Short mmCIF file of C-alpha atoms and ligand atoms in Angstrom, two decimals:
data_model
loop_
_atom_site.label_atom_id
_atom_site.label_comp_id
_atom_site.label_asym_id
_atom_site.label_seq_id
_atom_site.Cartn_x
_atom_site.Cartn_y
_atom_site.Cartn_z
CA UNK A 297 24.92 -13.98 -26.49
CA UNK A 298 21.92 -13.32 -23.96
CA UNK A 299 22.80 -11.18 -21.08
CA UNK A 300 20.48 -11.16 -18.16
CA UNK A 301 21.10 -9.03 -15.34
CA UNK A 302 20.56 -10.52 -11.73
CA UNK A 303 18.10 -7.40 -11.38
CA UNK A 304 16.17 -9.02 -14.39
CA UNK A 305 16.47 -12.71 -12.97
CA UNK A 306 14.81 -11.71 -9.40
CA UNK A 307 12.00 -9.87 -11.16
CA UNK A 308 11.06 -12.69 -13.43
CA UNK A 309 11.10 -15.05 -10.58
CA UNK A 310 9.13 -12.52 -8.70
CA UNK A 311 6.22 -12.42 -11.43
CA UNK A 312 5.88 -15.98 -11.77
CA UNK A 313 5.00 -16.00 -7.70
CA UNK A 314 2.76 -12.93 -8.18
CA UNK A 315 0.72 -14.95 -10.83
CA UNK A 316 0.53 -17.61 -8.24
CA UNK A 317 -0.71 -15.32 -5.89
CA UNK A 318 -2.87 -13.79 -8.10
CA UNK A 319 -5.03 -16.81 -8.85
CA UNK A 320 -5.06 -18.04 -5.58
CA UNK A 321 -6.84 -14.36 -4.42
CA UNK A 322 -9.18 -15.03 -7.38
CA UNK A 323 -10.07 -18.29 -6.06
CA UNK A 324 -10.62 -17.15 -2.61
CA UNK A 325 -12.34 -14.01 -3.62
CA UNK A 326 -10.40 -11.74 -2.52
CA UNK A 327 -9.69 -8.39 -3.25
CA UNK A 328 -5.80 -7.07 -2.23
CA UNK A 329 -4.46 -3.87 -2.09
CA UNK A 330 -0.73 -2.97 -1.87
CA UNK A 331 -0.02 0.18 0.15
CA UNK A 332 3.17 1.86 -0.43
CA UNK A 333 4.64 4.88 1.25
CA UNK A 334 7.56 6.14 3.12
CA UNK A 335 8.20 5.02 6.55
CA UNK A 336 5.56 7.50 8.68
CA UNK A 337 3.84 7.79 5.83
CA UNK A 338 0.57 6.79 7.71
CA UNK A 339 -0.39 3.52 6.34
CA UNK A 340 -0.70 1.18 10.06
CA UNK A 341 -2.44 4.53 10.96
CA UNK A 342 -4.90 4.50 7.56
CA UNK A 343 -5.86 0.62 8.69
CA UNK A 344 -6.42 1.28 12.09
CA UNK A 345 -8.67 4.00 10.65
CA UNK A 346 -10.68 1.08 8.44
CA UNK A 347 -10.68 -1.20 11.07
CA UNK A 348 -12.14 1.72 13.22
CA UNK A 349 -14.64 2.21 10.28
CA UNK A 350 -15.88 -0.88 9.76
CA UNK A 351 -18.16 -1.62 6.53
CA UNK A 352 -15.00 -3.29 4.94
CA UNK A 353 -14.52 -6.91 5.81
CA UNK A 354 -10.45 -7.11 5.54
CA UNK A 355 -7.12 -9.06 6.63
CA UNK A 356 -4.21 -7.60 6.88
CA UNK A 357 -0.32 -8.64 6.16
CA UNK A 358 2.37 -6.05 7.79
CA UNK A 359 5.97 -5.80 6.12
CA UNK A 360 8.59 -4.55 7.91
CA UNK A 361 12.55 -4.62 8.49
CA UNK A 362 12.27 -6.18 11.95
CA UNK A 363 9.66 -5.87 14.83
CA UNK A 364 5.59 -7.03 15.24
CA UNK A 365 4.98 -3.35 16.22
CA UNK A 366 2.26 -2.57 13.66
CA UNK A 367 0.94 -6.16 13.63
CA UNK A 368 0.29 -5.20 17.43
CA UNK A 369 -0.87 -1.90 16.82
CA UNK A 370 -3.49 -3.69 14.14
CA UNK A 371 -4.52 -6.30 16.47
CA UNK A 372 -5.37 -4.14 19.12
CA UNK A 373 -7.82 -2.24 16.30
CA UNK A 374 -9.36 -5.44 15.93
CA UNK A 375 -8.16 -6.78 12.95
CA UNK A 376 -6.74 -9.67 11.69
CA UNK A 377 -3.11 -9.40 10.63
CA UNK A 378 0.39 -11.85 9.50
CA UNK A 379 3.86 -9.72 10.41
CA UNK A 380 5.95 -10.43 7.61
CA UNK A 381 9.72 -9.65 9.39
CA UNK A 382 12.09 -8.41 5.91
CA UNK A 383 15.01 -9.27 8.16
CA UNK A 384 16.00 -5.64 6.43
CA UNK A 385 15.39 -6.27 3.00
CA UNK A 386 13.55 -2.72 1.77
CA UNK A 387 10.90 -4.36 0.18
CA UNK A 388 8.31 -7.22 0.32
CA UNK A 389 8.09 -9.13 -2.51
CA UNK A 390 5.80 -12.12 -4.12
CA UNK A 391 7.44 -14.95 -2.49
CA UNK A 392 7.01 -13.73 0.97
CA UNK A 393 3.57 -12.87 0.47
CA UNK A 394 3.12 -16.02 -0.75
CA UNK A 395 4.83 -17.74 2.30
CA UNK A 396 2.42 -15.82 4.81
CA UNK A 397 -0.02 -16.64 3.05
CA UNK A 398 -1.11 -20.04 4.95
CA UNK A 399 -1.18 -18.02 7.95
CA UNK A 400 -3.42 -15.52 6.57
CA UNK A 401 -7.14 -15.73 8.22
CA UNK A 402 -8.90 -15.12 4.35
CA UNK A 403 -12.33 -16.75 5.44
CA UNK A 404 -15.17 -14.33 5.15
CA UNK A 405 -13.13 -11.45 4.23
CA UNK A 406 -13.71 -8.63 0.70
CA UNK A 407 -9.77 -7.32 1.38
CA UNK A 408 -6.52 -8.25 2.20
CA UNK A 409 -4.60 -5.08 2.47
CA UNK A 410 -0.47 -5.53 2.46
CA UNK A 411 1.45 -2.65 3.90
CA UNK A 412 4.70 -2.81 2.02
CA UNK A 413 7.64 -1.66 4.18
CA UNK A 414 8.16 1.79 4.34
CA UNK A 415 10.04 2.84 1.07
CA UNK A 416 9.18 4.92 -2.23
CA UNK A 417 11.75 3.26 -4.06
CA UNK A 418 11.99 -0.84 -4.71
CA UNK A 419 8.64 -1.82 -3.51
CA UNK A 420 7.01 -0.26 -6.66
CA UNK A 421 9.47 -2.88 -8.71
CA UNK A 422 7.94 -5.75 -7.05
CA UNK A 423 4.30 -7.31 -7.79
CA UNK A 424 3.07 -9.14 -4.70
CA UNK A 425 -0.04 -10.46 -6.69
CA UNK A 426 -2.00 -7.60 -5.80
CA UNK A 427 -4.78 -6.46 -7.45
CA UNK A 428 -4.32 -2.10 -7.04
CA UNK A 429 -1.68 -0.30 -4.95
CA UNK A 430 -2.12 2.72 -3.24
CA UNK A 431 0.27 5.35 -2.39
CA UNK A 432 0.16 7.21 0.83
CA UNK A 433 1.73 10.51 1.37
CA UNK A 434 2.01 12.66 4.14
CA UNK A 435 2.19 15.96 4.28
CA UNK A 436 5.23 16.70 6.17
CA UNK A 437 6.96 14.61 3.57
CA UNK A 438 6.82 17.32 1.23
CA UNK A 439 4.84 18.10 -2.34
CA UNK A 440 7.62 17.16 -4.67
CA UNK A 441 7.58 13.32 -4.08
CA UNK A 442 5.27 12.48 -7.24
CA UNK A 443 7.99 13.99 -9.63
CA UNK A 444 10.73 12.57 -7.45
CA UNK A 445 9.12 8.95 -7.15
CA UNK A 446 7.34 8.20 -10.08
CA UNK A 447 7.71 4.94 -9.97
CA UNK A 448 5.99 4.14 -6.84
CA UNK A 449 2.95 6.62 -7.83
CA UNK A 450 2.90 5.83 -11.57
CA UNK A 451 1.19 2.69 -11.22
CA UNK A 452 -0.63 3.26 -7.94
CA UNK A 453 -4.84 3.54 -8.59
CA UNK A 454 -5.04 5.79 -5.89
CA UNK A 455 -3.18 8.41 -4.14
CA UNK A 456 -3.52 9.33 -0.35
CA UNK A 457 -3.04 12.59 1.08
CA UNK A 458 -2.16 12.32 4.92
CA UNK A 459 -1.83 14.74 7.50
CA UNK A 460 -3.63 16.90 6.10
CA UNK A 461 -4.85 18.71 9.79
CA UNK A 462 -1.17 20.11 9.96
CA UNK A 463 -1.09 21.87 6.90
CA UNK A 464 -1.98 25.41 8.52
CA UNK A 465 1.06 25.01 10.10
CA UNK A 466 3.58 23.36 7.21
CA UNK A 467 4.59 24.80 4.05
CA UNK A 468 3.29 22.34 1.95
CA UNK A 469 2.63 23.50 -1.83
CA UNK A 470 -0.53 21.88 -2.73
CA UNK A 471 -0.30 23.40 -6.35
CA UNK A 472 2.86 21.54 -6.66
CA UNK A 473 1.29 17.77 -5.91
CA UNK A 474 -1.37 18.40 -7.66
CA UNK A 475 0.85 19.16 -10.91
CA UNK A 476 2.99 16.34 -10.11
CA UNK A 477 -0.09 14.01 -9.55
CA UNK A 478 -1.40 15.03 -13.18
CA UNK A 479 1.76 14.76 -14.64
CA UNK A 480 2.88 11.19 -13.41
CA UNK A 481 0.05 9.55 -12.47
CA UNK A 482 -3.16 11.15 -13.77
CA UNK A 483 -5.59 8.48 -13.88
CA UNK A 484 -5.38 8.10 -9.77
CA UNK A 485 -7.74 8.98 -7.50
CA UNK A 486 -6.80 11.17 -5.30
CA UNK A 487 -7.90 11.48 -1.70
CA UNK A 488 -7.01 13.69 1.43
CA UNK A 489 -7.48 12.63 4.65
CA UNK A 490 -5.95 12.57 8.46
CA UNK A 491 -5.77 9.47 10.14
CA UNK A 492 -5.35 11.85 13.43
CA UNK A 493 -8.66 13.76 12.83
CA UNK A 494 -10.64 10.83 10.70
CA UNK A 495 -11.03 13.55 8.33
CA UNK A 496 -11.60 12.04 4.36
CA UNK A 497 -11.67 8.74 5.81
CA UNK A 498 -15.37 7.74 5.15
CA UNK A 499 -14.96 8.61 1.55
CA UNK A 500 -11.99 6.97 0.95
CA UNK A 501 -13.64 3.67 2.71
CA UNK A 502 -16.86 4.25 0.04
CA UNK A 503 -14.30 4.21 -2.71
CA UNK A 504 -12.63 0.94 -1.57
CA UNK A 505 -15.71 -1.08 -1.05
CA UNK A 506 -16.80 0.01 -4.16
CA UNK A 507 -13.29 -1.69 -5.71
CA UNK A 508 -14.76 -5.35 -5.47
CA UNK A 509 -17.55 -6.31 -7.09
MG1 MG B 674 3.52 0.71 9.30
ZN1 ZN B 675 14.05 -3.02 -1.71
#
């Protein structure tokens, strides 16, 4: 007897679109990047940042529960950018990427970033085709989220420090990430930024353009 769980059945389904997805960003050149983070975490505010920037040459796909709001917000930075509406699901996953897809503008862009919607937990169970994820964490969140999430930051390539301008003012135990970044996901680069200040963000923008070759 073979007993597949529906978990098991929606996440082999889910690879077989990511592969799709996969070669079809190969073919077009394209580099993607999945962001993950909790809702606030920063990421429409990290984008607007690159698209404020410049130097990277990058489309963008926005998952959320419901509303355009941060395909608005991106738009008015400049940049390209497909809402993907979840209809409340907590997560994106291949098949919707892949359905956006035709409406992504691809042509003469390095990067398609995909902000995942705003959730630590499921998104890091679902490959979209990408080709790194990032984590973004803000401060206020608090420093125990590595060992609490592991998932989500165990197979991100980089990890993203927001907000850090408040932390005069927070108690945020920077010991305490930094032990949980070594211990779950040590191979991550780690950068600290504040998308309020554009502190950090040139070197993180270095680091990404570096990522496609
Ligand atoms: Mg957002
Ligand atoms: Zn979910």
């Amino acid at each position: 007897m073979k007993v597949i769980t529906v978990r098991e059945k929606i996440l082999k389904a889910n690879s077989q679109a990511a592969r799709e997805n996969r070669a079809r960003f190969s073919r077009k050149r394209i580099f993607v990047i999945n962001i993950l983070g909790s809702p606030g975490a920063g990421k429409t505010s990290l984008l607007e940042r690159f698209a404020q920037t410049g130097g990277i040459a990058f489309s963008v796909m926005e998952g959320d529960p419901e509303t355009a709001l941060d395909a608005e917000r991106m738009e008015k930075a400049g940049a390209s950018v497909v809402q993907i509406i979840t209809k409340g699901s907590c997560h994106l996953d291949a098949n919707m990427v892949q359905a956006a897809l035709p409406r992504s503008d691809l042509d003469g862009k390095d990067f398609l970033f995909v902000e995942n919607v705003g959730n630590l937990l499921c998104p890091a169970s679902f490959d979209l085709g990408e080709h790194i994820r990032i984590v973004v964490l803000s401060t206020t969140e608090g420093a125990d989220k590595p060992f609490k999430y592991p998932a989500a930051f165990k197979t991100a390539q980089s990890v993203i420090l927001n907000k850090t301008d408040l932390l005069p003012y927070i108690d945020f135990d920077l010991d305490l990430f930094n032990r949980g970044v070594a211990q779950v996901t040590p191979k991550a680069k780690v950068f600290s930024v504040s998308c309020r200040t554009g502190e950090g963000i040139d070197e993180l923008v270095e680091w990404i353009k570096k990522l496609k070759k």
